[in-house]
Coordinates of C-alpha atoms in Angstrom, one line a residue:
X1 CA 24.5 -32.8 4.5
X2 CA 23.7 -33.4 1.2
X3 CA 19.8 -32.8 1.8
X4 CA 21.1 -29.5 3.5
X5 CA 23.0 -28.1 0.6
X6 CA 19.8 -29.0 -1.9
X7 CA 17.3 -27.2 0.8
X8 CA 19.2 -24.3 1.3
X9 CA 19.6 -24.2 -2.4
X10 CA 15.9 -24.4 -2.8
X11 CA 16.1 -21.8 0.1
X12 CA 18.1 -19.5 -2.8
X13 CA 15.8 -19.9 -5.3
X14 CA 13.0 -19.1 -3.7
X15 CA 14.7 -15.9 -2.4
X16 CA 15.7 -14.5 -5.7
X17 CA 12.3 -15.3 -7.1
X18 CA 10.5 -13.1 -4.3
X19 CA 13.4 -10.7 -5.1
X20 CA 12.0 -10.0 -8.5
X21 CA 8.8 -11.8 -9.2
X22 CA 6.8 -11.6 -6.5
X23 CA 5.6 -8.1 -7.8
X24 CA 8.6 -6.2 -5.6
X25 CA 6.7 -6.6 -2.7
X26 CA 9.5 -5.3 -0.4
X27 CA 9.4 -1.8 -2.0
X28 CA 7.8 0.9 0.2
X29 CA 7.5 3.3 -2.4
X30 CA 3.8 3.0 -3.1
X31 CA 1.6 5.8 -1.6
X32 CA -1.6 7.7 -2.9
X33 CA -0.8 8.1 -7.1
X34 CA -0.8 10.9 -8.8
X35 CA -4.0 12.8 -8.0
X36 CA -5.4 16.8 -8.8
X37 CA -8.3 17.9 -6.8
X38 CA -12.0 17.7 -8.4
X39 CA -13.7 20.9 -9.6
X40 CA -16.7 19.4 -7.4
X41 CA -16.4 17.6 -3.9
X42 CA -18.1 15.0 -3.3
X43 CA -20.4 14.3 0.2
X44 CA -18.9 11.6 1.6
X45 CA -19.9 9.7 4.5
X46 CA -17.6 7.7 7.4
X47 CA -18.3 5.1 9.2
X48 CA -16.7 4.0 12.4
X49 CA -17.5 0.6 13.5
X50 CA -16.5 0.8 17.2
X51 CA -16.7 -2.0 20.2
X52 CA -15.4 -1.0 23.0
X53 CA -12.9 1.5 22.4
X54 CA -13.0 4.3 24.7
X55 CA -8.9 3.9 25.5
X56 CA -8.2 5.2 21.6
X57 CA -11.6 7.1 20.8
X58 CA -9.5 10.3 22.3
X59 CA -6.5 10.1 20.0
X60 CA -8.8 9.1 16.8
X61 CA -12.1 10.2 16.7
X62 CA -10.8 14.0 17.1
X63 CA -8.9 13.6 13.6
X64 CA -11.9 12.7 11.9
X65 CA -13.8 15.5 13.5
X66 CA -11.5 17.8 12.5
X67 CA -11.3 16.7 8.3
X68 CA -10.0 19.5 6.0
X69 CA -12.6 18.5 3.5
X70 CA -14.0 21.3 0.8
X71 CA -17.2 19.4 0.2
X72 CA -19.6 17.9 2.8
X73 CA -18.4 15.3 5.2
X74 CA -20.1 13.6 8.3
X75 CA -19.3 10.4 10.9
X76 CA -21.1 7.9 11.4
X77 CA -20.0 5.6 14.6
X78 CA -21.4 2.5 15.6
X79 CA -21.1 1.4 19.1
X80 CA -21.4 -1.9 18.7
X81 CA -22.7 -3.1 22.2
X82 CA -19.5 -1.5 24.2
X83 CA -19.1 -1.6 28.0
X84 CA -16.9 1.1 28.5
X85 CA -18.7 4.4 27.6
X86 CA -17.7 4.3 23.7
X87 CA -20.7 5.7 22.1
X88 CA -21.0 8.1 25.0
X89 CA -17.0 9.3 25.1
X90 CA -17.7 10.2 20.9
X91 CA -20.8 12.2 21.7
X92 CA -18.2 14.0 24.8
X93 CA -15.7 14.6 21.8
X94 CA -18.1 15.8 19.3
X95 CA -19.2 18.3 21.6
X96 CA -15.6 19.6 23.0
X97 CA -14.1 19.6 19.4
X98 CA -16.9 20.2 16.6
X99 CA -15.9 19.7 13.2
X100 CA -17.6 17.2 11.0
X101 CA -21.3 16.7 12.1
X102 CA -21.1 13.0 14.2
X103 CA -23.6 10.4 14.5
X104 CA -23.8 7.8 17.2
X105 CA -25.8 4.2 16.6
X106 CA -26.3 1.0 17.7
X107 CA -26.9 -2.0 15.9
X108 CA -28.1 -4.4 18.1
X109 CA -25.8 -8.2 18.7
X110 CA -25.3 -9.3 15.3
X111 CA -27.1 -12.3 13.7
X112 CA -26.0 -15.9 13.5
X113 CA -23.7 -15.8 10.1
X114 CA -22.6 -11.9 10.7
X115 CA -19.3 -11.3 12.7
X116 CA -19.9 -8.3 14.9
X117 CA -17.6 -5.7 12.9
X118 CA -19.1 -6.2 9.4
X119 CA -22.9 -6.1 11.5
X120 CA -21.7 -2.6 12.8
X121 CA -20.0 -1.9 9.4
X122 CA -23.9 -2.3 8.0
X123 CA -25.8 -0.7 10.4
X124 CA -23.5 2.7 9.8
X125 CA -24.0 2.3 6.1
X126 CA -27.8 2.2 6.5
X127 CA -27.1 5.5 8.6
X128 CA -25.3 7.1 5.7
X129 CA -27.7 5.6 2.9
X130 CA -30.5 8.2 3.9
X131 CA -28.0 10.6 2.8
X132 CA -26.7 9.2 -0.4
X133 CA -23.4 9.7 -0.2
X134 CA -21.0 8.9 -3.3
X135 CA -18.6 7.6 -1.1
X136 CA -18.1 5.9 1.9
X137 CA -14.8 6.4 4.5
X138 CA -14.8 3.0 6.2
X139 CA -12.4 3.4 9.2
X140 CA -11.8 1.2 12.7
X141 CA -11.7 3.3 15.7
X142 CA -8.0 3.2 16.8
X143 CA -7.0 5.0 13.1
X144 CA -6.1 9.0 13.3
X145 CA -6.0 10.4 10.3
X146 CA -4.3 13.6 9.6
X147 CA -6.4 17.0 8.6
X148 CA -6.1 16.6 4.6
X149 CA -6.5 12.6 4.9
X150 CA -10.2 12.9 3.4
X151 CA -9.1 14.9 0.9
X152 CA -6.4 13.4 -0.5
X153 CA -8.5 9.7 -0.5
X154 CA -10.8 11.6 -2.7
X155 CA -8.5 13.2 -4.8
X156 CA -6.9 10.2 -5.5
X157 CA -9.9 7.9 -5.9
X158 CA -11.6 10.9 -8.4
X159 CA -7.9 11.0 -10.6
X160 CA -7.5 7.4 -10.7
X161 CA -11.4 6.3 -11.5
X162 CA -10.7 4.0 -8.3
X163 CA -14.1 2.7 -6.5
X164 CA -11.6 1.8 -4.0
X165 CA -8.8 3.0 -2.5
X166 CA -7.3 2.2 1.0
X167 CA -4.3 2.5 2.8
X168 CA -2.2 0.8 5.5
X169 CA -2.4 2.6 8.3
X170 CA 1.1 2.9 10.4
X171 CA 1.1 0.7 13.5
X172 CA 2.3 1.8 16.6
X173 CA 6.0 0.7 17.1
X174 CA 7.5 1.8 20.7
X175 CA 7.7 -1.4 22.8
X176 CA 10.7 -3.7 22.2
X177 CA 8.3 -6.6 21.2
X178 CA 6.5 -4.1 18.7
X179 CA 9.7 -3.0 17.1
X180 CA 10.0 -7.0 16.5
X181 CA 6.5 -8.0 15.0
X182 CA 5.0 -5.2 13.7
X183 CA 7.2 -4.0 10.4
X184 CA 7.3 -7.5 9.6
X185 CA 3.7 -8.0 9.9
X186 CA 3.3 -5.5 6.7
X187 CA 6.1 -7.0 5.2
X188 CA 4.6 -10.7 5.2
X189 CA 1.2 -8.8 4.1
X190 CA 2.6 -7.2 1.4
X191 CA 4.6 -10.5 0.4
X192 CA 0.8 -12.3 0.1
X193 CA -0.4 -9.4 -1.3
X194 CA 1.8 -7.8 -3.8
X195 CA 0.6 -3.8 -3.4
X196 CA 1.8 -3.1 -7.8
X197 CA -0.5 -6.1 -8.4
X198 CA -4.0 -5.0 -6.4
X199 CA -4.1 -2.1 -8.8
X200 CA -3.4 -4.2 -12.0
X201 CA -7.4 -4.3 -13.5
X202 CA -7.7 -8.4 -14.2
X203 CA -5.2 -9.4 -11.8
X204 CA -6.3 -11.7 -9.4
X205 CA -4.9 -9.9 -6.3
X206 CA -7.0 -7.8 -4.3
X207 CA -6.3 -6.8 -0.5
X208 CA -7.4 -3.6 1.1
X209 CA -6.5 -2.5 5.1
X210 CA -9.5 -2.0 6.6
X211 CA -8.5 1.0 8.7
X212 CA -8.7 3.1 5.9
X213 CA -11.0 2.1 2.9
X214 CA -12.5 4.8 0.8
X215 CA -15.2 2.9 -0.9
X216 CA -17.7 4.4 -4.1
X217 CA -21.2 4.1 -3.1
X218 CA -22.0 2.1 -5.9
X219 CA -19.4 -0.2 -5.9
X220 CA -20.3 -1.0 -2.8
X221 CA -24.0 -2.1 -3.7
X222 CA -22.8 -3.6 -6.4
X223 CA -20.4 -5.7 -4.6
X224 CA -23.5 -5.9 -2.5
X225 CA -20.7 -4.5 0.5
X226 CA -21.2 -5.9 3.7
X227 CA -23.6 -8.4 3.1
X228 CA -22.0 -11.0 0.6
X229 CA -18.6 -10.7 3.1
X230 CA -20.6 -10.7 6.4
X231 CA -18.9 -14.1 7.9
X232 CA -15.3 -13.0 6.5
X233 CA -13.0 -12.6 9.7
X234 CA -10.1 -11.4 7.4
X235 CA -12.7 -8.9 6.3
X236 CA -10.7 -5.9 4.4
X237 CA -9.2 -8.5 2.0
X238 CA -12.6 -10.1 1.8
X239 CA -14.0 -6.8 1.1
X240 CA -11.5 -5.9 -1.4
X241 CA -12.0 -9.4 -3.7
X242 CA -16.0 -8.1 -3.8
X243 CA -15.2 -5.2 -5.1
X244 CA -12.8 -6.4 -7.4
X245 CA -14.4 -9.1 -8.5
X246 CA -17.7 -7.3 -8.9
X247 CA -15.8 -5.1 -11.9
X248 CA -14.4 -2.5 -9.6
X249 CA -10.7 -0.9 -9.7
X250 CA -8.5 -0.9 -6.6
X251 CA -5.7 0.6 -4.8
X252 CA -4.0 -0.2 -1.9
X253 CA -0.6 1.3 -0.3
X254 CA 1.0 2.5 2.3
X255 CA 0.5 5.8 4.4
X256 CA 2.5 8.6 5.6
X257 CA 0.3 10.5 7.6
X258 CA -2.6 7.4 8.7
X259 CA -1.6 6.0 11.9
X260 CA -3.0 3.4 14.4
X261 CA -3.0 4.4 18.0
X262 CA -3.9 1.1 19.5
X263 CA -1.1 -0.2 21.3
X264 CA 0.3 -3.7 21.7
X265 CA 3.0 -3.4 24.3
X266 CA 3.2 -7.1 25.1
X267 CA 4.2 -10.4 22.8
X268 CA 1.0 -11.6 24.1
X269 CA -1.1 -8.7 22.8
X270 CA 0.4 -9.1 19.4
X271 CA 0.2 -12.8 19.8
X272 CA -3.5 -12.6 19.8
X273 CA -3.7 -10.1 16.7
X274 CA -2.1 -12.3 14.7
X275 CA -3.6 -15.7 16.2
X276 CA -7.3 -14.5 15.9
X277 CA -7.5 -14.5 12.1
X278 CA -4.5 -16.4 10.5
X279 CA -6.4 -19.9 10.5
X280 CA -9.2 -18.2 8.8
X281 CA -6.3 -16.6 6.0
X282 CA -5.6 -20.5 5.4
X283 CA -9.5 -21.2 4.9
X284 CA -9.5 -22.9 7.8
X285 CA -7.8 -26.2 5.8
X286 CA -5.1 -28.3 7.1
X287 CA -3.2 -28.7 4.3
X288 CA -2.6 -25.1 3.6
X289 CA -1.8 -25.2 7.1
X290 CA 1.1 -27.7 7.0
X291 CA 2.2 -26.1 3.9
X292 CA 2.3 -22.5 5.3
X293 CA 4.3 -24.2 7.9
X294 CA 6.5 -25.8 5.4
X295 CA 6.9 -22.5 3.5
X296 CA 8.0 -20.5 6.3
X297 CA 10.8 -23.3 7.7
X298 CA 12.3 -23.4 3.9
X299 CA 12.1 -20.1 3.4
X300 CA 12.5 -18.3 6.6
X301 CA 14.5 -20.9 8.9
X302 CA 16.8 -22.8 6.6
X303 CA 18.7 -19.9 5.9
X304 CA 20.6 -19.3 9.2
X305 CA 20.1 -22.9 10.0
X306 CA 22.4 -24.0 6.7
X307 CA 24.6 -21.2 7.1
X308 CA 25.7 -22.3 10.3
X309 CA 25.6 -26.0 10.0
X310 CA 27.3 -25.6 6.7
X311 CA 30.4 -23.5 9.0
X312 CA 30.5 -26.4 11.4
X313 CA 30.5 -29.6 9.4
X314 CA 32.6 -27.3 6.7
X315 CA 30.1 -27.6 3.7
X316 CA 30.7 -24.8 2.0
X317 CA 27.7 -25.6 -0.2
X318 CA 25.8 -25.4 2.5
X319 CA 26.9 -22.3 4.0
X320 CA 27.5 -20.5 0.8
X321 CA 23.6 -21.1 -0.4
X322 CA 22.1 -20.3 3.4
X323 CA 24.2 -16.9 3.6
X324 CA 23.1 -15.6 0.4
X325 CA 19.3 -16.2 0.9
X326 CA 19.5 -14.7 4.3
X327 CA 21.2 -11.5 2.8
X328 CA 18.8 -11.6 0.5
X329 CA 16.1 -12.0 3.3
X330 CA 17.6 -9.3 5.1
X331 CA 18.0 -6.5 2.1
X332 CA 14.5 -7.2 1.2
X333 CA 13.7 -6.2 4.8
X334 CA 15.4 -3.3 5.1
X335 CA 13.3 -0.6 3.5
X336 CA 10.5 -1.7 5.7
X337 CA 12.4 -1.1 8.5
X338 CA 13.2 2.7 7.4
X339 CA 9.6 3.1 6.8
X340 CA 8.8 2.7 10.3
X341 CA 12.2 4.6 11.5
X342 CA 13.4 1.2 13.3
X343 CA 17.0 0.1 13.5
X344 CA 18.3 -1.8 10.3
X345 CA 20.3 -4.3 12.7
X346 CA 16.8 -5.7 13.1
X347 CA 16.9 -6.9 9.6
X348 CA 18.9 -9.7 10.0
X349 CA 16.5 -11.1 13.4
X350 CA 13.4 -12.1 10.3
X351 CA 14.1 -15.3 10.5
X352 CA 13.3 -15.6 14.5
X353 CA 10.4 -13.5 13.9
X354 CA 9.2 -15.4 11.1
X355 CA 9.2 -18.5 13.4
X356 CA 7.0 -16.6 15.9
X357 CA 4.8 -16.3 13.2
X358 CA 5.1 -19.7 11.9
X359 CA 4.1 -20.4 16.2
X360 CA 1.1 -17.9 16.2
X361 CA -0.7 -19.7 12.9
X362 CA -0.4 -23.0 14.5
X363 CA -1.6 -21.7 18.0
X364 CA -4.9 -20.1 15.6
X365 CA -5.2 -23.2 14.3
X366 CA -5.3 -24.7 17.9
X367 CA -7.7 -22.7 18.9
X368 CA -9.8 -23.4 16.2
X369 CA -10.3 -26.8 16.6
X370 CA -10.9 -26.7 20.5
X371 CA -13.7 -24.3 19.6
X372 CA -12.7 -20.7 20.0
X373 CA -12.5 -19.6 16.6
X374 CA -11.1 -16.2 15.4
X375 CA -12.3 -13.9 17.9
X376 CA -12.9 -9.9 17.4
X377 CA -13.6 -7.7 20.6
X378 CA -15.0 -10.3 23.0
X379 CA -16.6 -12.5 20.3
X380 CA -15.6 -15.9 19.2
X381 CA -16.5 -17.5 15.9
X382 CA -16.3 -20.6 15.7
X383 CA -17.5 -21.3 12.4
X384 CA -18.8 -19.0 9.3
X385 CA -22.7 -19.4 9.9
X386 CA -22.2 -20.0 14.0
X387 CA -24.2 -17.1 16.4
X388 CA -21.1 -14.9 18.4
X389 CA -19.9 -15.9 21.5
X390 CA -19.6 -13.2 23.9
X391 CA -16.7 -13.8 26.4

């Protein structure tokens, strides 16, 4: 019992450090900064890397048609080798809706040492170069944006001198499993990635969602954007450490009005979200892996587990040190629930949905080494400089 009461101690500790020193990653306060509109718009060019994704174009592509923007804007999607009528559905909508002018392309299978998304990502910037855009919109095809989203991503990139700024879309939350996985899948994200710290020039934190990245032109060349990223899996966060890294100032937060229309009804269609890419997060290393798992038990599953072990063998140590971190868990939870409108009872569940994610790493790491790789769309990578799979 003894080892109990010091784990779940540790437990504490590590609770009220991510309470206050982990950059307040549980606040979900941070949306576009302060911002004024420019005397002069900028043209600005988006790109929509797209593989087969007729069953969202419907509900997405129409918002980006239909962009409130004062200056000149125009789309450019890849259909990156789709089966399902993409690139022809986003000619369809073009027509029916009008709005921003819309390109279609295709780029061809990637190369060996390119995953497909950051080949299609290229392809559409080549498109836009011929126009010379001062900024890019780099968006995935399952992300609506509403009418003034364009706008207010320039606004706030012109006010703040950003050559980035990006913003987590909201994910779809309806199914029960949803309501579960997802708010806490932007909760863990933020916890690795401390949004306050991302905007801090010299920090060494830099993430971006890559739903919604509004990128400067130049930046991008030179962070020389896709190329020096084009085997990252994990690509937005690999995208946003160019940038950064290359001299550039960066934003990211969270959106009110940027949603993702892709759902994931099933654990199993969440499972694979997660599973895809979170071996590649860990650098594909073992020992991060065993001590990502270690971080999540002591953290995430001692809690609960010394609580009630403490109430049964009568160690109040025990009990007294696991209740307090998971009320701390909990309250640090809560304002992401209320962000997505979800029921605070879920708060106190993290801990079980912590160990699902704890579950989903190992199973990416699984797959890994029988050869499947992260996987994006139909393709398998199995290692950074390996030619796609298709499957």
């Amino acid at each position: 019992m003894n080892a109990l009461v010091w784990t779940a101690t540790g437990s504490l500790a590590a609770w009220l450090w991510l309470l206050l020193g982990q950059g307040f990653f549980w606040r979900t306060d941070l949306r576009l900064p302060p911002r004024r509109e420019p005397e002069d718009w900028p043209y600005v060019c988006v790109v929509v890397p797209a593989r087969d994704e007729a069953a969202v174009l419907e509900r997405s592509l129409p918002s980006l048609l239909a962009q409130e923007y004062p200056g000149r804007a125009e789309v450019f999607l890849v259909d990156d080798g789709s089966s399902d009528g993409t690139g022809e559905l986003a000619r369809e909508l073009a027509e029916r809706h009008g709005g921003l002018p819309l390109t279609v392309g295709s780029p061809g299978e990637p190369p060996a040492g390119w995953t497909g998304k950051l080949w299609a990502v290229r392809h559409g910037i080549g498109l836009a170069r011929a126009r010379a855009p001062e900024y890019l919109l780099l968006t995935d095809a399952d992300i609506a944006h509403a009418p003034d989203s364009l706008r207010e991503l320039v606004s706030a990139a012109r006010t703040g001198g950003f050559d980035l700024v990006s913003q987590m879309a909201r994910l779809r939350v309806e199914s029960a499993w949803e309501r579960l996985v997802v708010p806490a899948f932007v909760y863990f994200f933020a916890q690795l990635y401390p949004f306050r710290r991302i905007a801090v020039k010299g920090s060494r934190t830099a993430a971006a969602a890559g739903g919604c990245v509004l990128l400067r032109t130049d930046a991008a060349e030179r962070a020389r954007i896709p190329d020096s990223i084009r085997h990252a899996v994990i690509d937005d966060v690999a995208l946003a450490r160019a940038v950064k890294g290359s001299g550039g100032h960066i934003w990211l937060g969270l959106s009110e009005h940027v949603d993702s229309v892709r759902p994931y009804p099933r654990l199993h269609d969440l499972w694979r979200m997660v599973s895809r890419s979170a071996y590649a997060q860990l650098r594909h290393s073992l020992l991060l892996l065993a001590g990502t798992v270690a971080g999540l038990a002591v953290v995430y599953l001692v809690p609960p587990v010394a609580l009630v072990a403490g109430l049964a063998a009568g160690s109040s140590g025990a009990a007294v040190a696991g209740g307090l971190a998971w009320l701390l868990m909990t309250v640090t939870y809560l304002p992401m629930l209320r962000y997505y409108r979800q029921p605070l009872l879920l708060a106190p569940l993290l801990p079980f949905t912590a160990f699902l994610y704890l579950l989903m790493t190992v199973d990416s790491a699984v797959q890994h080494y029988r050869g499947r790789g992260a996987a994006w769309k139909g393709r398998t990578y199995a290692r950074p400089d390996a030619a796609p799979e298709q499957r």
